[in-house]
XYZ file of C-alpha atoms in Angstrom:
455
model
C -7.015 155.714 23.058
C -10.763 155.651 22.837
C -10.696 152.501 25.073
C -8.994 154.280 27.666
C -11.373 157.264 27.381
C -14.488 154.741 27.642
C -13.030 152.814 30.649
C -12.371 156.069 32.541
C -15.791 157.568 31.762
C -17.334 154.258 33.373
C -15.217 154.763 36.293
C -16.721 158.274 36.692
C -20.369 157.013 35.974
C -19.719 154.607 38.843
C -19.213 157.267 41.267
C -22.405 159.184 39.837
C -24.539 155.980 40.354
C -24.065 156.429 44.159
C -25.374 159.908 43.853
C -28.616 158.697 42.080
C -29.022 155.953 44.440
C -28.603 153.081 41.979
C -26.472 150.918 44.121
C -28.428 148.065 43.372
C -28.158 148.349 39.639
C -24.403 149.149 39.930
C -22.939 145.777 39.220
C -25.196 144.707 36.334
C -24.629 148.179 34.632
C -20.867 148.252 35.138
C -20.708 144.433 33.419
C -22.693 145.992 30.586
C -20.437 148.830 30.413
C -17.292 146.573 30.310
C -18.973 144.287 27.932
C -19.442 147.449 25.604
C -15.570 148.308 26.254
C -14.730 144.843 25.335
C -16.516 145.041 21.868
C -14.919 148.471 21.432
C -11.455 146.627 22.094
C -12.254 144.035 19.664
C -13.222 146.491 16.844
C -9.513 147.715 16.985
C -8.134 144.239 16.400
C -5.925 144.146 13.281
C -5.542 147.935 13.562
C -2.324 149.879 14.175
C -3.352 153.297 15.692
C -0.879 155.690 17.318
C -1.916 158.586 19.337
C -0.410 162.148 19.170
C 3.170 162.493 20.393
C 3.345 158.763 20.379
C 2.019 158.434 23.922
C -0.379 155.343 23.202
C -0.278 152.848 20.346
C -2.969 150.178 19.723
C -1.865 146.792 18.133
C -2.723 143.279 18.367
C -0.734 142.852 21.470
C -2.532 145.574 23.255
C -6.094 144.528 22.048
C -5.661 141.082 22.937
C -4.099 141.822 26.637
C -6.688 144.630 26.988
C -9.412 141.846 26.198
C -8.247 139.460 28.860
C -8.083 142.554 31.456
C -11.547 143.574 30.643
C -12.842 139.765 31.175
C -11.040 139.498 34.451
C -12.436 142.842 35.543
C -15.902 141.597 34.830
C -15.351 138.761 37.091
C -13.971 140.732 39.841
C -17.005 143.038 39.670
C -19.274 140.221 39.383
C -17.814 139.008 42.919
C -18.234 142.494 44.275
C -21.832 142.300 44.629
C -21.822 139.770 47.446
C -18.302 140.448 48.817
C -19.578 144.221 49.774
C -22.925 143.614 50.658
C -22.385 144.731 54.254
C -20.735 147.797 52.805
C -23.557 148.888 50.393
C -23.105 152.616 50.955
C -19.734 152.279 49.686
C -19.797 149.575 46.998
C -19.754 152.154 44.088
C -16.072 153.469 45.222
C -15.005 149.862 45.398
C -15.960 149.237 41.815
C -15.041 152.484 40.676
C -11.629 151.967 41.791
C -11.433 148.714 40.109
C -12.513 150.254 36.772
C -10.085 152.948 36.872
C -7.285 150.267 37.794
C -8.515 148.775 34.478
C -7.555 151.694 32.632
C -4.102 151.592 34.269
C -3.800 148.012 32.967
C -4.857 149.064 29.563
C -2.349 152.004 29.657
C 0.348 149.314 30.792
C -0.054 147.370 27.284
C -0.593 150.337 25.127
C 2.021 152.595 26.074
C 4.498 153.876 23.358
C 6.149 156.261 25.898
C 7.672 155.784 29.301
C 5.461 158.663 30.850
C 2.450 157.113 29.850
C 4.064 153.710 31.122
C 4.600 155.409 34.573
C 1.244 156.790 34.641
C -0.199 153.475 34.078
C 1.835 151.499 36.591
C 0.779 154.210 39.350
C -2.761 154.219 38.637
C -2.632 150.189 38.829
C -0.494 150.411 42.024
C -2.449 153.272 44.011
C -5.688 151.308 43.176
C -4.290 148.041 44.789
C -2.947 150.119 47.805
C -6.334 151.527 48.775
C -8.012 148.178 47.972
C -5.688 146.182 50.310
C -6.403 148.630 53.304
C -9.931 149.138 52.287
C -11.259 146.888 55.495
C -10.230 149.912 57.713
C -11.777 148.333 60.881
C -9.434 145.157 60.390
C -5.788 145.529 61.679
C -4.404 143.107 59.338
C -5.815 144.877 56.515
C -4.402 148.105 57.554
C -1.229 146.597 57.956
C -1.381 145.051 54.465
C -2.103 148.345 52.780
C 0.578 150.266 54.691
C 3.241 147.706 54.141
C 2.384 147.623 50.346
C 2.333 151.115 50.073
C 5.636 151.661 51.580
C 7.325 148.873 49.789
C 5.523 149.924 46.565
C 6.666 153.495 46.774
C 10.236 152.489 47.100
C 9.888 150.349 44.115
C 8.062 153.068 42.141
C 10.826 155.462 43.191
C 13.584 152.926 41.872
C 11.643 152.646 38.701
C 11.263 156.308 38.286
C 14.892 157.098 38.886
C 15.640 154.146 36.075
C 13.204 156.178 33.597
C 15.182 159.437 34.640
C 18.552 157.969 33.670
C 17.362 156.423 30.452
C 15.775 159.866 29.432
C 19.254 161.521 30.655
C 21.211 159.165 28.313
C 19.026 159.474 25.104
C 17.005 162.598 25.809
C 13.713 160.986 25.078
C 10.851 158.990 26.320
C 9.697 157.369 23.210
C 10.012 153.633 22.944
C 11.175 153.633 19.302
C 14.169 155.950 20.325
C 14.861 153.641 23.257
C 15.059 150.512 21.114
C 17.233 152.489 18.809
C 19.611 153.529 21.741
C 19.566 149.711 23.034
C 21.233 148.485 19.742
C 23.649 151.310 19.628
C 27.458 151.033 21.053
C 27.463 154.753 21.419
C 24.798 154.926 24.078
C 25.818 156.368 27.591
C 26.522 153.700 30.419
C 23.731 154.951 32.796
C 21.112 154.051 30.069
C 21.661 150.524 30.992
C 21.875 151.282 34.595
C 18.411 152.963 33.939
C 17.105 149.863 32.439
C 18.385 147.680 35.212
C 16.427 150.029 37.756
C 13.196 149.974 35.755
C 13.560 145.978 35.591
C 14.050 145.938 39.522
C 10.712 148.112 39.915
C 8.822 145.656 37.638
C 10.178 142.441 39.266
C 8.713 143.970 42.549
C 5.270 144.247 41.042
C 5.221 140.651 39.857
C 6.577 139.576 42.897
C 9.618 137.843 41.821
C 12.435 136.322 43.988
C 14.252 138.417 45.605
C 11.633 141.276 45.570
C 8.777 139.028 46.573
C 8.862 139.348 50.514
C 5.980 141.794 50.488
C 3.487 139.414 48.816
C 2.676 136.788 51.454
C 1.903 139.212 54.220
C -0.009 141.863 52.004
C -2.081 138.658 50.314
C -2.946 137.544 53.704
C -3.953 140.736 55.183
C -5.853 142.169 52.442
C -9.569 141.422 52.000
C -9.813 138.236 49.843
C -11.260 139.882 46.854
C -8.420 142.235 46.746
C -5.964 139.293 47.001
C -7.923 137.835 44.002
C -7.223 141.085 42.145
C -3.607 141.257 43.096
C -3.021 137.826 42.192
C -4.448 137.883 38.753
C -5.029 141.004 36.876
C -2.287 142.640 39.055
C 0.299 140.228 38.207
C -0.161 139.457 34.566
C -0.694 143.229 33.916
C 2.872 143.981 35.470
C 4.271 140.881 33.532
C 2.955 142.028 29.971
C 4.436 145.483 30.693
C 7.620 144.038 31.409
C 7.557 141.967 28.497
C 6.841 144.923 26.308
C 9.557 146.810 27.629
C 12.141 143.793 27.373
C 11.371 143.560 23.754
C 12.924 146.883 23.033
C 15.423 146.793 25.688
C 17.620 144.292 23.875
C 16.836 141.514 26.369
C 18.590 138.826 24.040
C 22.006 140.074 25.272
C 23.598 136.946 26.882
C 24.096 138.836 30.321
C 20.259 139.784 30.251
C 19.449 136.188 29.385
C 21.502 135.008 32.494
C 19.862 137.234 34.738
C 16.455 136.111 33.689
C 17.330 132.534 33.881
C 18.473 133.045 37.525
C 15.341 134.893 38.726
C 13.252 132.725 36.952
C 14.783 129.603 38.752
C 14.937 131.194 42.224
C 11.257 132.513 41.855
C 9.996 128.884 41.017
C 11.891 127.081 43.659
C 11.678 129.581 46.536
C 7.958 130.218 45.795
C 7.321 126.369 45.728
C 9.273 125.487 48.704
C 7.667 128.197 50.858
C 4.180 127.124 49.863
C 4.714 123.738 51.007
C 4.869 125.176 54.587
C 1.850 127.205 54.770
C -1.424 126.506 56.390
C -3.243 129.757 55.384
C -4.760 129.458 51.882
C -3.824 132.981 50.765
C -0.351 132.734 51.725
C -0.056 129.559 50.171
C -1.489 131.258 46.914
C 0.817 134.268 47.258
C 3.975 131.799 47.350
C 2.361 130.009 44.318
C 2.071 133.391 42.561
C 5.988 133.811 43.347
C 6.371 130.698 41.383
C 4.456 131.479 38.598
C 6.304 134.808 38.412
C 9.357 132.585 37.684
C 7.415 130.442 34.863
C 6.014 134.105 33.287
C 9.625 135.167 33.086
C 10.644 132.291 31.011
C 8.432 133.742 28.161
C 11.289 136.406 27.888
C 13.528 133.669 26.640
C 11.266 132.010 23.956
C 11.951 132.444 20.342
C 8.847 131.038 18.644
C 6.140 133.712 19.129
C 6.675 134.396 22.734
C 3.921 137.273 22.938
C 1.193 134.381 22.294
C 2.733 132.155 24.780
C 2.632 134.852 27.358
C -1.111 135.723 26.692
C -2.106 132.035 26.742
C 0.121 131.305 30.023
C -1.363 134.699 31.655
C -5.111 133.829 30.742
C -4.693 130.097 31.723
C -3.149 131.257 35.319
C -5.493 134.292 35.699
C -8.688 132.361 34.957
C -7.836 129.579 37.420
C -7.057 132.216 39.896
C -10.523 133.635 39.431
C -12.262 130.303 39.888
C -10.178 129.340 43.017
C -10.659 132.646 44.688
C -14.562 132.508 44.039
C -14.593 129.223 46.110
C -12.463 130.673 48.804
C -14.711 133.809 49.266
C -17.434 131.595 49.787
C -15.780 129.210 52.284
C -13.907 131.872 54.306
C -16.921 134.683 54.273
C -17.363 135.809 57.858
C -14.350 133.871 59.030
C -11.396 134.932 61.028
C -8.858 133.448 58.840
C -8.395 131.552 55.563
C -6.751 128.646 56.979
C -6.778 125.193 55.167
C -8.995 123.501 58.003
C -11.879 125.894 56.770
C -12.126 123.713 53.671
C -12.703 120.416 55.605
C -15.510 118.636 54.145
C -16.292 120.997 51.283
C -16.463 117.994 48.972
C -19.527 116.853 50.862
C -21.373 119.971 51.804
C -20.929 121.547 48.218
C -19.307 119.041 45.804
C -19.761 121.650 42.593
C -17.695 124.268 44.335
C -15.246 121.699 45.514
C -14.794 120.352 42.045
C -14.367 124.104 40.670
C -11.509 124.423 43.227
C -10.038 121.142 42.358
C -9.942 122.024 38.672
C -8.398 125.432 39.369
C -5.747 124.152 41.664
C -5.010 121.244 38.914
C -4.763 123.907 36.410
C -2.278 125.888 38.340
C -0.301 122.521 38.861
C -0.029 122.016 35.137
C -2.183 118.796 35.069
C -4.286 117.944 31.964
C -7.056 118.696 30.401
C -6.606 122.059 31.989
C -5.067 125.239 30.091
C -2.393 125.427 32.850
C -0.828 122.081 31.333
C -0.816 123.005 27.797
C 0.652 126.456 28.702
C 3.518 124.785 30.584
C 4.149 122.409 27.893
C 4.292 125.268 25.036
C 6.295 127.544 27.259
C 8.712 124.297 28.048
C 9.142 123.665 24.205
C 9.978 127.177 23.503
C 12.565 127.525 25.920
C 14.129 124.221 25.114
C 14.407 125.592 21.381
C 16.129 128.715 22.709
C 18.797 126.569 24.465
C 18.083 126.737 28.060
C 17.579 122.908 28.942
C 18.586 123.298 32.533
C 16.016 125.946 33.256
C 13.324 123.722 31.780
C 14.536 120.803 34.073
C 14.106 123.191 37.185
C 10.755 123.960 36.120
C 9.650 120.627 35.421
C 10.922 119.613 39.078
C 9.075 122.852 40.551
C 5.911 121.776 38.812
C 6.119 118.494 40.480
C 6.664 120.083 43.971
C 3.631 122.328 43.567
C 1.254 119.494 43.297
C 2.144 118.709 46.978
C 0.659 122.007 48.226
C -2.217 121.950 45.896
C -3.096 118.597 47.001
C -3.087 119.293 50.634
C -5.990 121.554 49.912
C -7.803 119.131 47.656
C -7.454 116.334 50.362
C -8.652 118.487 52.955
C -12.027 118.968 51.024
C -12.495 115.345 50.120
C -10.944 113.292 53.001
C -11.909 115.605 56.127
C -14.967 116.181 57.941
C -16.582 119.576 57.794
C -16.459 121.634 60.822
C -19.954 123.404 60.507
C -22.828 124.081 58.335
C -22.075 126.397 55.283
C -24.202 129.133 54.039
C -26.067 129.137 50.653
C -23.986 130.131 47.594
C -24.808 133.239 45.455
C -25.907 132.818 41.965
C -23.129 135.487 40.967
C -20.454 133.588 42.661
C -21.549 130.276 41.103
C -21.672 131.711 37.747
C -18.018 133.350 38.319
C -16.690 130.177 39.300
C -18.135 128.178 36.600
C -17.575 130.341 33.617
C -13.848 130.990 34.505
C -12.993 127.585 34.875
C -14.960 126.595 31.758
C -12.828 129.223 29.577
C -9.885 127.558 31.228
C -10.873 124.208 30.092
C -12.024 125.611 26.859
C -8.526 126.967 26.245
C -6.955 123.785 27.081
C -9.196 121.870 24.250
C -8.847 124.665 21.861
C -5.395 126.473 22.417
C -5.368 127.823 19.037
C -8.383 130.257 19.745
C -6.060 132.334 21.967
C -2.725 131.808 20.298
C -4.036 132.752 17.004
C -4.805 136.392 18.439
C -1.108 137.081 18.403
C 0.157 134.814 15.439
């Protein structure tokens, strides 16, 4: 609870910095504040703290994921300095929204009550709706924000209806009571209907098939930094919340596992096949994200410390995404689109950024020595031990397919000629790209550092 209060207070301070004309110092001050929040989060490791009325609980799961979310937010705030340089009068608003969004993310991995869970997911969702439409002079951004808002509202309505049915069946929002009801044979039928509806709402949030149709259009139309936010911290937060709910909703039932297997297979296959056809990098990464949602769902089927596997895969995917979007922000700044042709010749004009983007894409594809390879290796081993061999075969085939569209972008950087001169690279963008990819490689070389957090 202290972490939530600290992050919310930092968001309020962001708005006050605008009043006192501290825009130039805003980014470093917020990063320092987030580092302080990270220290506060680490101090609660190995502690089990429950707030009054069982609204929030702090344990190693919430601490580990909250730390990941804070690190990702630091990167996103660092990238904001140059991305919003033409909107200096409003940079405090954009960063404040990101900080408040972080509070929603922390609530989604700390909740002990469905009321807190719903507050968290709405804070996250509303922040992303606003950011998707934040380029008000761009028609595509307006369309992306409206589409995401309308479809997200339907998903939130379905999720809230499910919560109401769960409450109607057991008379409580408390997670411990829900877990007891899930193991009881005397629970009302609409309890299970409520679980299904809540699951549908969360499958929308992670853009899993068949609830993925919003993702490519919203990713393409939203400002690039917002797309980076949705595809990294937005996706992994929703998946962590889904995982936490699944652990108390008896996901080990054969019927539930069959549904997860089917949705996972469809998400991987549809996402990768559609990504092969894309010429726009953001649409390609949107379908890539659909595919990764399928891989993330596989963690629900593991039987050898699945929380640690989920944390490792989420961190590997999100750090690679931050590194990739750092380069995309540089290449596509002041351009009308984010087509692959914009990356032609990047390997000659800026070899370092081209190497960073290559490393990020190779990690997403699951190529050694990057963390994405070890994440998939651990995931496959756990799912095989749980008896889902067919799912692993489909996952391996899809990993091979993904190499095709990732290498399409890599080949454009190294085999094509540049179309025009490129601007200088901001220091913060370089730092963010290098540090995020370095952390990804370090995770691949020393996976136990992350896995031991939830051992």
